[in-house]
mmCIF file of C-alpha atoms in Angstrom:
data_model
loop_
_atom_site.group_PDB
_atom_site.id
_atom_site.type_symbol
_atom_site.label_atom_id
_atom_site.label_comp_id
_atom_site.label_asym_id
_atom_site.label_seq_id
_atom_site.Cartn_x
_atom_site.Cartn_y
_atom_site.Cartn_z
ATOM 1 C CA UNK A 1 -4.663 70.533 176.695
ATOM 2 C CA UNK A 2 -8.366 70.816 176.818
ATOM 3 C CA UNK A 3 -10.170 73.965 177.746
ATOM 4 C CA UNK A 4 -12.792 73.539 181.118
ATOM 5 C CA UNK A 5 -11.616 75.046 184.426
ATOM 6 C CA UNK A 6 -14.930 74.055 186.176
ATOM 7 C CA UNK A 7 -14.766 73.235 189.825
ATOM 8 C CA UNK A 8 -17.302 71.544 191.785
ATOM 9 C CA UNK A 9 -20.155 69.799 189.652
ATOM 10 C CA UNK A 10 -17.821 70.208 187.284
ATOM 11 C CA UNK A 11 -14.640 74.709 193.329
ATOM 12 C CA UNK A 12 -15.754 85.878 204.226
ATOM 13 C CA UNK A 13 -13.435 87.873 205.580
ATOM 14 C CA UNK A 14 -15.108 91.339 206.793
ATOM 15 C CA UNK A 15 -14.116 93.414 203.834
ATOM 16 C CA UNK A 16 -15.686 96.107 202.207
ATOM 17 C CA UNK A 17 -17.580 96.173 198.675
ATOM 18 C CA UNK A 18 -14.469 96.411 196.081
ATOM 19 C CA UNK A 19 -11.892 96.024 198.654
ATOM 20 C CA UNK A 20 -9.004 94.566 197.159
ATOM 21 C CA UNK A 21 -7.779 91.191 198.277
ATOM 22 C CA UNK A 22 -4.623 89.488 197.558
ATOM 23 C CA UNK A 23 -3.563 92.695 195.840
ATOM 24 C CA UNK A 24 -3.223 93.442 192.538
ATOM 25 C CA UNK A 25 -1.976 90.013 190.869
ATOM 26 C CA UNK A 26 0.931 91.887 189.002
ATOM 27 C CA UNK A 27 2.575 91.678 192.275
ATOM 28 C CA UNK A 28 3.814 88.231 191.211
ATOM 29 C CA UNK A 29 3.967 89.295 187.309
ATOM 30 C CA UNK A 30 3.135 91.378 184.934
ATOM 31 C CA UNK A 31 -0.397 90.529 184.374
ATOM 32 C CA UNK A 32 -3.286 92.573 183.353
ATOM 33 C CA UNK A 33 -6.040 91.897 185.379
ATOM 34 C CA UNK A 34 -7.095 92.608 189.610
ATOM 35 C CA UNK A 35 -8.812 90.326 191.619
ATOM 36 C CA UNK A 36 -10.634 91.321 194.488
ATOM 37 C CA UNK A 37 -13.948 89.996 196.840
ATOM 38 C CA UNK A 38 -17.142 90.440 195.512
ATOM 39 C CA UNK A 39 -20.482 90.880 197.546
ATOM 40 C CA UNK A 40 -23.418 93.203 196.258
ATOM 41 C CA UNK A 41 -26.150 91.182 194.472
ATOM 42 C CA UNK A 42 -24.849 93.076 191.011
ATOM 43 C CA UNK A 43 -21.142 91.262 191.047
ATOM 44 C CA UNK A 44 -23.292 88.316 191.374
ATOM 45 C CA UNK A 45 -24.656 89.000 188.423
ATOM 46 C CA UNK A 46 -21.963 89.202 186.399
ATOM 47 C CA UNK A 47 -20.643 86.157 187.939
ATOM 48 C CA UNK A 48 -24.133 84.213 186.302
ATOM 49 C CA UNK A 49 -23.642 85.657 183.364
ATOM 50 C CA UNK A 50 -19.866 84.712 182.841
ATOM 51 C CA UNK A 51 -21.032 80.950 184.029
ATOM 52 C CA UNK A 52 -23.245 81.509 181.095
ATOM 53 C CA UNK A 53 -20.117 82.300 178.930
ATOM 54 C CA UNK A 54 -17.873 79.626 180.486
ATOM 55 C CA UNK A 55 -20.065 76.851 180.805
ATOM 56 C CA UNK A 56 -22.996 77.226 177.773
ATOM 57 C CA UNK A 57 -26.055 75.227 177.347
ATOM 58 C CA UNK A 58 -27.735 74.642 180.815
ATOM 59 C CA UNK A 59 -29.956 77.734 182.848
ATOM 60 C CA UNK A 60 -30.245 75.253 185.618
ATOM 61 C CA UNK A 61 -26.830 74.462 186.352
ATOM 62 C CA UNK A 62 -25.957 78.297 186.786
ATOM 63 C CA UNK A 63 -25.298 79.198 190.288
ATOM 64 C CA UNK A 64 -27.833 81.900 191.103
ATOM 65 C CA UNK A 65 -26.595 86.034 192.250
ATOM 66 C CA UNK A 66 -28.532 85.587 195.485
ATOM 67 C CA UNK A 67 -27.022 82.296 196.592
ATOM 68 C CA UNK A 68 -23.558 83.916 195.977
ATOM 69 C CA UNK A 69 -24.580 86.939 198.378
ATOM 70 C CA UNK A 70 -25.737 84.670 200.752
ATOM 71 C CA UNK A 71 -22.234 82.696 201.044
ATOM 72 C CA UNK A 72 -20.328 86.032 200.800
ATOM 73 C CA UNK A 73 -21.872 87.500 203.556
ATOM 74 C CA UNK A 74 -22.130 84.023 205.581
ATOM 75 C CA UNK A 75 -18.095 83.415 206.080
ATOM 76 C CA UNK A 76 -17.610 82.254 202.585
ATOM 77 C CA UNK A 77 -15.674 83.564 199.777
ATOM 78 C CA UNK A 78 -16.298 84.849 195.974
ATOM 79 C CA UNK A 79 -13.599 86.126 194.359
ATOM 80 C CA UNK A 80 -13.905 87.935 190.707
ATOM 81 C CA UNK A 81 -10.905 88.642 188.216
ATOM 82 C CA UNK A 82 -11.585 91.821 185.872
ATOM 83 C CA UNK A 83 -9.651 93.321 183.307
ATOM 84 C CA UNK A 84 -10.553 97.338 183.597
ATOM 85 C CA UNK A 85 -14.644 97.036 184.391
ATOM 86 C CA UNK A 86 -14.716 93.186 182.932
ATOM 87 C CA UNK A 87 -15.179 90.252 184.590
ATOM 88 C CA UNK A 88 -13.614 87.482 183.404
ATOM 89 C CA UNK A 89 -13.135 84.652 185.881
ATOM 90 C CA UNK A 90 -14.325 83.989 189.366
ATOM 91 C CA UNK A 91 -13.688 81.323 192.169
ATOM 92 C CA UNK A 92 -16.317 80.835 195.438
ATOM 93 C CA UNK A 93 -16.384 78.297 198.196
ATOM 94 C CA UNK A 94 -18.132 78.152 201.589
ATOM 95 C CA UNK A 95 -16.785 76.555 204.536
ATOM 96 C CA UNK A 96 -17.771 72.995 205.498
ATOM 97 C CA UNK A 97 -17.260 69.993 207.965
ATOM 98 C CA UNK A 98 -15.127 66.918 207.282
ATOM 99 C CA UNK A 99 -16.935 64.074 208.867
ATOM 100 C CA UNK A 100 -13.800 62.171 209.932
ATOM 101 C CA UNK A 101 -13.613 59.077 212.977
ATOM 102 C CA UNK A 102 -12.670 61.250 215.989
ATOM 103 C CA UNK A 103 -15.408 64.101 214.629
ATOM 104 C CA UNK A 104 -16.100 66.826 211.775
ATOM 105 C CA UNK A 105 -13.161 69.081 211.198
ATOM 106 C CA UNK A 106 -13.436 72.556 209.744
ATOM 107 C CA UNK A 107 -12.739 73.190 206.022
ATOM 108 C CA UNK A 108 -13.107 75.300 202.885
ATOM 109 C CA UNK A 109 -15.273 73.389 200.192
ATOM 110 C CA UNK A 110 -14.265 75.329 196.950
ATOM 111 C CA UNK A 111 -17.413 74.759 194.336
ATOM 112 C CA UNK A 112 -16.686 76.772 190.906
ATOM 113 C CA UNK A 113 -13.764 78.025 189.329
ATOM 114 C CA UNK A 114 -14.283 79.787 185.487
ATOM 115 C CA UNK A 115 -12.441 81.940 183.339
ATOM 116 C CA UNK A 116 -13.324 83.758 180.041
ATOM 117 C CA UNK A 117 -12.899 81.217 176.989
ATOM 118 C CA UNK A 118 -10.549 84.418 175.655
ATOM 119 C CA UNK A 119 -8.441 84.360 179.289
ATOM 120 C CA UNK A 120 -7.828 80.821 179.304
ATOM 121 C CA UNK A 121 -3.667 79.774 179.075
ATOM 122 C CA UNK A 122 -3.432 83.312 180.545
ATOM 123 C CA UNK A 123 -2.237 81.918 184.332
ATOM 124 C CA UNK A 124 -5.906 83.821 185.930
ATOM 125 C CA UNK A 125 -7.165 80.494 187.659
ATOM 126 C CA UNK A 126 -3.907 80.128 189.010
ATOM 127 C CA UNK A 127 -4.071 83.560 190.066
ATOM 128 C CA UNK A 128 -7.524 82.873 191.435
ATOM 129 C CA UNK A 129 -6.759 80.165 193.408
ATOM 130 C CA UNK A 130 -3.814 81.943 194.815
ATOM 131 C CA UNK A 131 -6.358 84.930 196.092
ATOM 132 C CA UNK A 132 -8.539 82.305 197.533
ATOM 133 C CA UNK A 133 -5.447 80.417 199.029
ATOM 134 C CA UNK A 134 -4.974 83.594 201.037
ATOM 135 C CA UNK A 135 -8.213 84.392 201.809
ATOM 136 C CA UNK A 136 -8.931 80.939 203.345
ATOM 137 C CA UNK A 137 -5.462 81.126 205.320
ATOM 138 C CA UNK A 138 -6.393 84.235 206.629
ATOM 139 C CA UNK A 139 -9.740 82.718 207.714
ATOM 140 C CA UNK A 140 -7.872 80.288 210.324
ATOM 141 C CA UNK A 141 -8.654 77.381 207.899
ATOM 142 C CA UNK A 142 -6.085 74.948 206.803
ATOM 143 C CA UNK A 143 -7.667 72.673 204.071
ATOM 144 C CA UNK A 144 -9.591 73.168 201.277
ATOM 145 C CA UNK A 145 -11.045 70.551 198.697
ATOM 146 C CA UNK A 146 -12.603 70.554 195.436
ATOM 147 C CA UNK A 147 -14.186 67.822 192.319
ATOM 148 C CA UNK A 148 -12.976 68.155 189.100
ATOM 149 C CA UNK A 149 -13.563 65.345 186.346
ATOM 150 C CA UNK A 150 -10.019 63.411 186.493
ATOM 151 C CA UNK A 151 -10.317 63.230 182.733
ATOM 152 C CA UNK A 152 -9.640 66.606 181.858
ATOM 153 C CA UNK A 153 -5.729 66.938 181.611
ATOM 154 C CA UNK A 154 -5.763 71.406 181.558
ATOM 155 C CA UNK A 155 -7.486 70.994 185.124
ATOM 156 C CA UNK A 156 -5.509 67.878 186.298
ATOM 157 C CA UNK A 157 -2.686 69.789 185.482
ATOM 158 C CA UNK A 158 -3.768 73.208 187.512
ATOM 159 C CA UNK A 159 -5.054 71.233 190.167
ATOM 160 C CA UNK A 160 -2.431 68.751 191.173
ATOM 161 C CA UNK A 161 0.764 69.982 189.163
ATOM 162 C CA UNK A 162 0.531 73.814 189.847
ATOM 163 C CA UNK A 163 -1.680 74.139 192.695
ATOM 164 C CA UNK A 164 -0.324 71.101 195.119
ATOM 165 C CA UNK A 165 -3.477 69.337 195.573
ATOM 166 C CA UNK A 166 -3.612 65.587 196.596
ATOM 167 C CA UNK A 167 -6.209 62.877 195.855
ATOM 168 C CA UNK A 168 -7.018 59.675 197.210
ATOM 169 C CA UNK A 169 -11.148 59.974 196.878
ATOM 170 C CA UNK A 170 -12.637 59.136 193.276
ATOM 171 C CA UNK A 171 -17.048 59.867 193.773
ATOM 172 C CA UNK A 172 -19.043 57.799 190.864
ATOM 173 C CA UNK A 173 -21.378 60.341 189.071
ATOM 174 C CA UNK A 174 -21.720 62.481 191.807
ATOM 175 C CA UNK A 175 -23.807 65.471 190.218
ATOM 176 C CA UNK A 176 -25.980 63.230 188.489
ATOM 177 C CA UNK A 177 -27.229 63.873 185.243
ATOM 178 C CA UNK A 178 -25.343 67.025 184.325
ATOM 179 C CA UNK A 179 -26.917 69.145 181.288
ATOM 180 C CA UNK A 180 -24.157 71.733 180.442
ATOM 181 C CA UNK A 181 -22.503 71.276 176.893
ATOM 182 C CA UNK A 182 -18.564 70.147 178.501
ATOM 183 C CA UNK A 183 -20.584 67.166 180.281
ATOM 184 C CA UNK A 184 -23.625 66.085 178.999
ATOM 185 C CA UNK A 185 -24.156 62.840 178.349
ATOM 186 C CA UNK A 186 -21.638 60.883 181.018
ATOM 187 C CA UNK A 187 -21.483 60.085 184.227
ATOM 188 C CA UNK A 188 -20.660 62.762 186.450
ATOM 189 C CA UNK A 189 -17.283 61.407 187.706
ATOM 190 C CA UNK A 190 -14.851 63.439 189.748
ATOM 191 C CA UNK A 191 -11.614 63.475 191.722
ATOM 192 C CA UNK A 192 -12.629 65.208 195.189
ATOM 193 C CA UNK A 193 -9.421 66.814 196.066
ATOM 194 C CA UNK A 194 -7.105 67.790 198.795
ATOM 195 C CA UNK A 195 -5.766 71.155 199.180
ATOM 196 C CA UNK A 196 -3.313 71.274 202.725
ATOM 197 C CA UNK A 197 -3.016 75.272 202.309
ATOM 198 C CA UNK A 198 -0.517 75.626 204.801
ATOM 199 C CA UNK A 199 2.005 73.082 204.025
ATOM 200 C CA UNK A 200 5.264 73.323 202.663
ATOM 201 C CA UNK A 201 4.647 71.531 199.379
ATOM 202 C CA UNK A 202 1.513 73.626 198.249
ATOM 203 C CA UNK A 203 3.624 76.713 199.320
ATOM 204 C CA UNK A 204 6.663 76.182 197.367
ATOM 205 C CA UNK A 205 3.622 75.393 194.222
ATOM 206 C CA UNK A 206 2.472 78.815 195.139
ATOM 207 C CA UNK A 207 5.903 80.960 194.982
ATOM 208 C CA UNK A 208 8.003 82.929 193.232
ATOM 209 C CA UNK A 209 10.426 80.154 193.408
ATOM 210 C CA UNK A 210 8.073 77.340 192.522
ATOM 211 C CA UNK A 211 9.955 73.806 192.147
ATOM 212 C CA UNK A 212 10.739 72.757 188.596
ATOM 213 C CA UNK A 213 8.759 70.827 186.493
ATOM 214 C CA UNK A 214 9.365 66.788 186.380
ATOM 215 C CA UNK A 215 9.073 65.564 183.072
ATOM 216 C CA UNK A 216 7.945 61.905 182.337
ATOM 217 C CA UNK A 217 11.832 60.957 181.622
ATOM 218 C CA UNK A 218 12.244 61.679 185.312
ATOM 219 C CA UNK A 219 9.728 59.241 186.002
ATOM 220 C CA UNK A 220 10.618 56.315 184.107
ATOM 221 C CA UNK A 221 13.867 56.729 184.945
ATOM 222 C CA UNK A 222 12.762 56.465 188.789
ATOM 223 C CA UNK A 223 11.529 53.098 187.751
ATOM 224 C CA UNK A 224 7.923 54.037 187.671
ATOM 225 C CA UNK A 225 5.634 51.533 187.174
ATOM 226 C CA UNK A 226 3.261 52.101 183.762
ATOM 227 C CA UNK A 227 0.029 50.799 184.430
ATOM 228 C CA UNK A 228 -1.424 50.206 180.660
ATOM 229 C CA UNK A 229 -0.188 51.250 177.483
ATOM 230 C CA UNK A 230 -1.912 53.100 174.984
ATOM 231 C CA UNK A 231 -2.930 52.899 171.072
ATOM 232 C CA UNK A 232 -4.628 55.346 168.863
ATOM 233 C CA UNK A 233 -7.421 54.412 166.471
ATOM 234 C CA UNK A 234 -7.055 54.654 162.979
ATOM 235 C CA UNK A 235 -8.515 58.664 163.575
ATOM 236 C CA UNK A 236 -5.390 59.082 165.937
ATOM 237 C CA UNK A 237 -7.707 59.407 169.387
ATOM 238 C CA UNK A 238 -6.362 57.752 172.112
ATOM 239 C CA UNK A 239 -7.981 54.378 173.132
ATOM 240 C CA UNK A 240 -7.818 52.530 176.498
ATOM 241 C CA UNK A 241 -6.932 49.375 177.197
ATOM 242 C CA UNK A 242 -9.228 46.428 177.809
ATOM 243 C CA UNK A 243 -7.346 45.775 181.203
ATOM 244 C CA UNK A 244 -4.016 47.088 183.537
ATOM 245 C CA UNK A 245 -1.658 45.115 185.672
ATOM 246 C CA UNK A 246 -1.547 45.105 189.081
ATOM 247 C CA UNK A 247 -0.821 47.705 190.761
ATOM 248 C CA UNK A 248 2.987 47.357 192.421
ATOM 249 C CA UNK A 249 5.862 49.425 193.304
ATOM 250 C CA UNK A 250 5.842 53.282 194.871
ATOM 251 C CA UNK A 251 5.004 55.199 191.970
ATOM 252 C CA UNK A 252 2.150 54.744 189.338
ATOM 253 C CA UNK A 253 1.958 56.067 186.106
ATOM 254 C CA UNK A 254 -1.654 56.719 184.721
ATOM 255 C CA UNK A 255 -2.516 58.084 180.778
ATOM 256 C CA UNK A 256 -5.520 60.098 179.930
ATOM 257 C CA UNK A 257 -6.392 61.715 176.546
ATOM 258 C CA UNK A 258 -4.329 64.922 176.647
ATOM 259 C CA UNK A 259 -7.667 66.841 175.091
ATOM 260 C CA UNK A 260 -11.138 64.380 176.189
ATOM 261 C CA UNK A 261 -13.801 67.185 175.289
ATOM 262 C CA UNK A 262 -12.065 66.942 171.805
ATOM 263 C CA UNK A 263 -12.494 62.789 172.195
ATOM 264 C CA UNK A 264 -15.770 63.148 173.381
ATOM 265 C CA UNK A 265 -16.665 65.260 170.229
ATOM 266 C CA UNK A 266 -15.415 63.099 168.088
ATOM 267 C CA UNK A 267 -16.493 59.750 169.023
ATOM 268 C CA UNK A 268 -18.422 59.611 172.142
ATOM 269 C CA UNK A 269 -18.663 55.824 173.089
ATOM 270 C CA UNK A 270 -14.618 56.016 172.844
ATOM 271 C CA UNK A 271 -15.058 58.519 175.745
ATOM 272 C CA UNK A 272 -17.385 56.333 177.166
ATOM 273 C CA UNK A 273 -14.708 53.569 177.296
ATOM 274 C CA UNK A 274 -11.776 56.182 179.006
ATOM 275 C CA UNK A 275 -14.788 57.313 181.639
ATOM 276 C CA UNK A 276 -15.182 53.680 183.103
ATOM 277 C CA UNK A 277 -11.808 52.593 182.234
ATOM 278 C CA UNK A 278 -10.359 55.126 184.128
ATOM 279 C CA UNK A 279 -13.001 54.842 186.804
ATOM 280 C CA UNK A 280 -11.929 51.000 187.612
ATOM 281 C CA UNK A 281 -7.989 52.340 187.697
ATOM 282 C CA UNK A 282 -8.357 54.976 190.281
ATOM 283 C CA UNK A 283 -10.548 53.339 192.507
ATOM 284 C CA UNK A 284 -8.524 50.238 192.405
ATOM 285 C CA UNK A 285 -5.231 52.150 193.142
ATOM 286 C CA UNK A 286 -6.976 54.296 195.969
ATOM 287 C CA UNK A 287 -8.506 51.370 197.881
ATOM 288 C CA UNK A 288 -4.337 50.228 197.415
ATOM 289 C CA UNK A 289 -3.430 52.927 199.088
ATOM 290 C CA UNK A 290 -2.100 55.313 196.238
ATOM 291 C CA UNK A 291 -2.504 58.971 196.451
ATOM 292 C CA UNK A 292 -2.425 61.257 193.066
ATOM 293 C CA UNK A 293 1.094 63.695 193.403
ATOM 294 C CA UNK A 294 1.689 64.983 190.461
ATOM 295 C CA UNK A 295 0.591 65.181 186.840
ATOM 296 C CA UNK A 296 2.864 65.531 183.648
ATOM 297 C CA UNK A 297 2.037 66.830 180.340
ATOM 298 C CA UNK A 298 4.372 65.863 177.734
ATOM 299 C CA UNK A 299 4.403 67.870 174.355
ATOM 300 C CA UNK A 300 4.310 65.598 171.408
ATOM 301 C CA UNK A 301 3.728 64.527 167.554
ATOM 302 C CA UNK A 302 0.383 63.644 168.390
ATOM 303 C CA UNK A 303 -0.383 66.773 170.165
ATOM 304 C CA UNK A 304 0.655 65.745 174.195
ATOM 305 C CA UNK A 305 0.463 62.821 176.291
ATOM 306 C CA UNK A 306 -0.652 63.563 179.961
ATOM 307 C CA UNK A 307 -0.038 61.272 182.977
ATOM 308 C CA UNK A 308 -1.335 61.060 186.556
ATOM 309 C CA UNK A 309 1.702 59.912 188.903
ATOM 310 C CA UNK A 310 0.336 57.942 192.048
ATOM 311 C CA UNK A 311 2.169 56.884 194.988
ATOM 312 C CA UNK A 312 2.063 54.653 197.879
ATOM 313 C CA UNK A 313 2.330 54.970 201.393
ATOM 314 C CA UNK A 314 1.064 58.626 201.834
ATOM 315 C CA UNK A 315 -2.147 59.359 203.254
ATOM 316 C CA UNK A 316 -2.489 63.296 203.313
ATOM 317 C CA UNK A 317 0.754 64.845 202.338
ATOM 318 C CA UNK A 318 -0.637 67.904 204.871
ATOM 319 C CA UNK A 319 3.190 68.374 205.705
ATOM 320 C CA UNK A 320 4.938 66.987 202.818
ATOM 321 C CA UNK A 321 7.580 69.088 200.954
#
């Protein structure tokens, strides 16, 4: 799957300087890094230089140190990952209001999420997520969201498979222009996603005893509905459809390219085509009612195949198993 784990245009508690949250993250496995909260203006650094690393080719969509005191010391959160004195991913959010009908309601909007290009597959922005899961729970807050571009299967699959997030909201280019190397050049599309923190599904996501895995057998077997099926070109990159029947049935099944920053590099109108393809698909199925569960990433001779699953008839899943 493809490497990005941007949040956001791509997503405190009192402590001290250094103080360790969420404990060392070997407390779950053997792992060799600690996460804790960051605050003085010189972890801030670090944190622009790793976007630097992480996201190359654009000083002026770096998130500056003294914005990223200002939220840590004005009831948000920025978390940092090292490995002895290195950082090598971080995670920060801020809390925000949810303009809903009967008023704004209190939440945590999480805006970046990168890890070292030599940490990724490792299981840190799990990890990271997890620390900031706790952090915002302990903050009296009980949903987060997040953007991520729906196209990229590594964070569709952290985001909705691992983590538990939901998604009914697709927002058309949404950061505009964007001038980093991962998305120059398209339109800044993105899921904006649900995160219920204190339910029982994202819970069980965040375990020890985390549920297992449904494969796309499970689905099809479930009488899924398939929305469009794929071809390859004659290079073996995986080309949309020119259209998708309607949407019936409870459960959806969506493709994407298993690696688009790969597609994009190779043949960039072809990733032109899966950008508004894909647009038209999600916002037709959310205006239907269908909500993004779960994603599955399926191993195969042509490297993976990777699949949104959408149902109908849920609007949050806040207290869904």
């Amino acid at each position: 799957m493809p490497s990005s784990c941007r949040e956001g245009r791509q997503d405190t508690l009192s402590a001290q300087p250094g103080k360790k949250c969420a404990s060392r993250s070997n407390e779950m496995s053997e792992t060799p890094w600690t996460i804790r909260l960051l605050e003085t203006a010189e972890e801030m650094t670090a944190v622009e230089d790793l976007q630097r690393i992480v996201w190359p080719g654009s000083e002026t969509d770096i998130t500056p140190a003294h914005l990223l005191v200002t939220v840590a010391h004005n009831g948000g959160v920025v978390l940092g990952a090292f490995v002895e004195d290195e950082l090598v991913g971080f995670v920060f959010g801020f809390p925000g209001l949810e303009m809903l009908p009967d008023g704004p309601q209190p939440k945590h909007c999480s805006h970046q999420l990168g890890v070292h290009p030599e940490w990724r597959n490792s299981g840190l922005g799990f990890a990271l997520k997890r620390a900031q899961w706790q952090m915002v729970r302990k903050q009296g807050l009980t949903h987060i969201t997040w953007t991520y571009d729906p196209l990229l299967s590594r964070n569709a699959y952290l985001n909705i498979a691992k983590l538990g997030a939901v998604c009914n909201t697709y927002l058309r280019s949404v950061y505009g222009a964007m001038r980093d190397g991962l998305n120059a050049g398209l339109p800044s599309d993105r899921f904006q996603v649900d995160w219920w923190v204190t339910s029982k599904r994202v819970e069980r996501r965040l375990s020890r005893q985390s549920r297992r895995r449904l494969g796309l057998d499970h689905f099809l077997q479930a009488d899924s509905q398939v929305l469009y099926r794929t071809e390859r070109t004659p290079g073996g990159l995986l080309r949309p459809p020119e259209r998708f029947a309607p949407l019936e049935g409870r459960i959806a099944l969506v493709e994407i390219p298993s690696d688009f920053l790969s597609l994009k590099e190779a043949d960039f109108a072809l990733a032109r085509d899966w950008r508004f393809f894909s647009r038209e698909v999600f916002e037709t199925a959310f205006e239907k009612g269908y909500l993004v569960t779960d994603f599955v990433f399926e191993r195969s001779e042509e490297g993976g195949r990777s699949f949104y699953v959408l149902t109908h008839g849920e609007s949050t899943l806040g207290d869904a198993e």
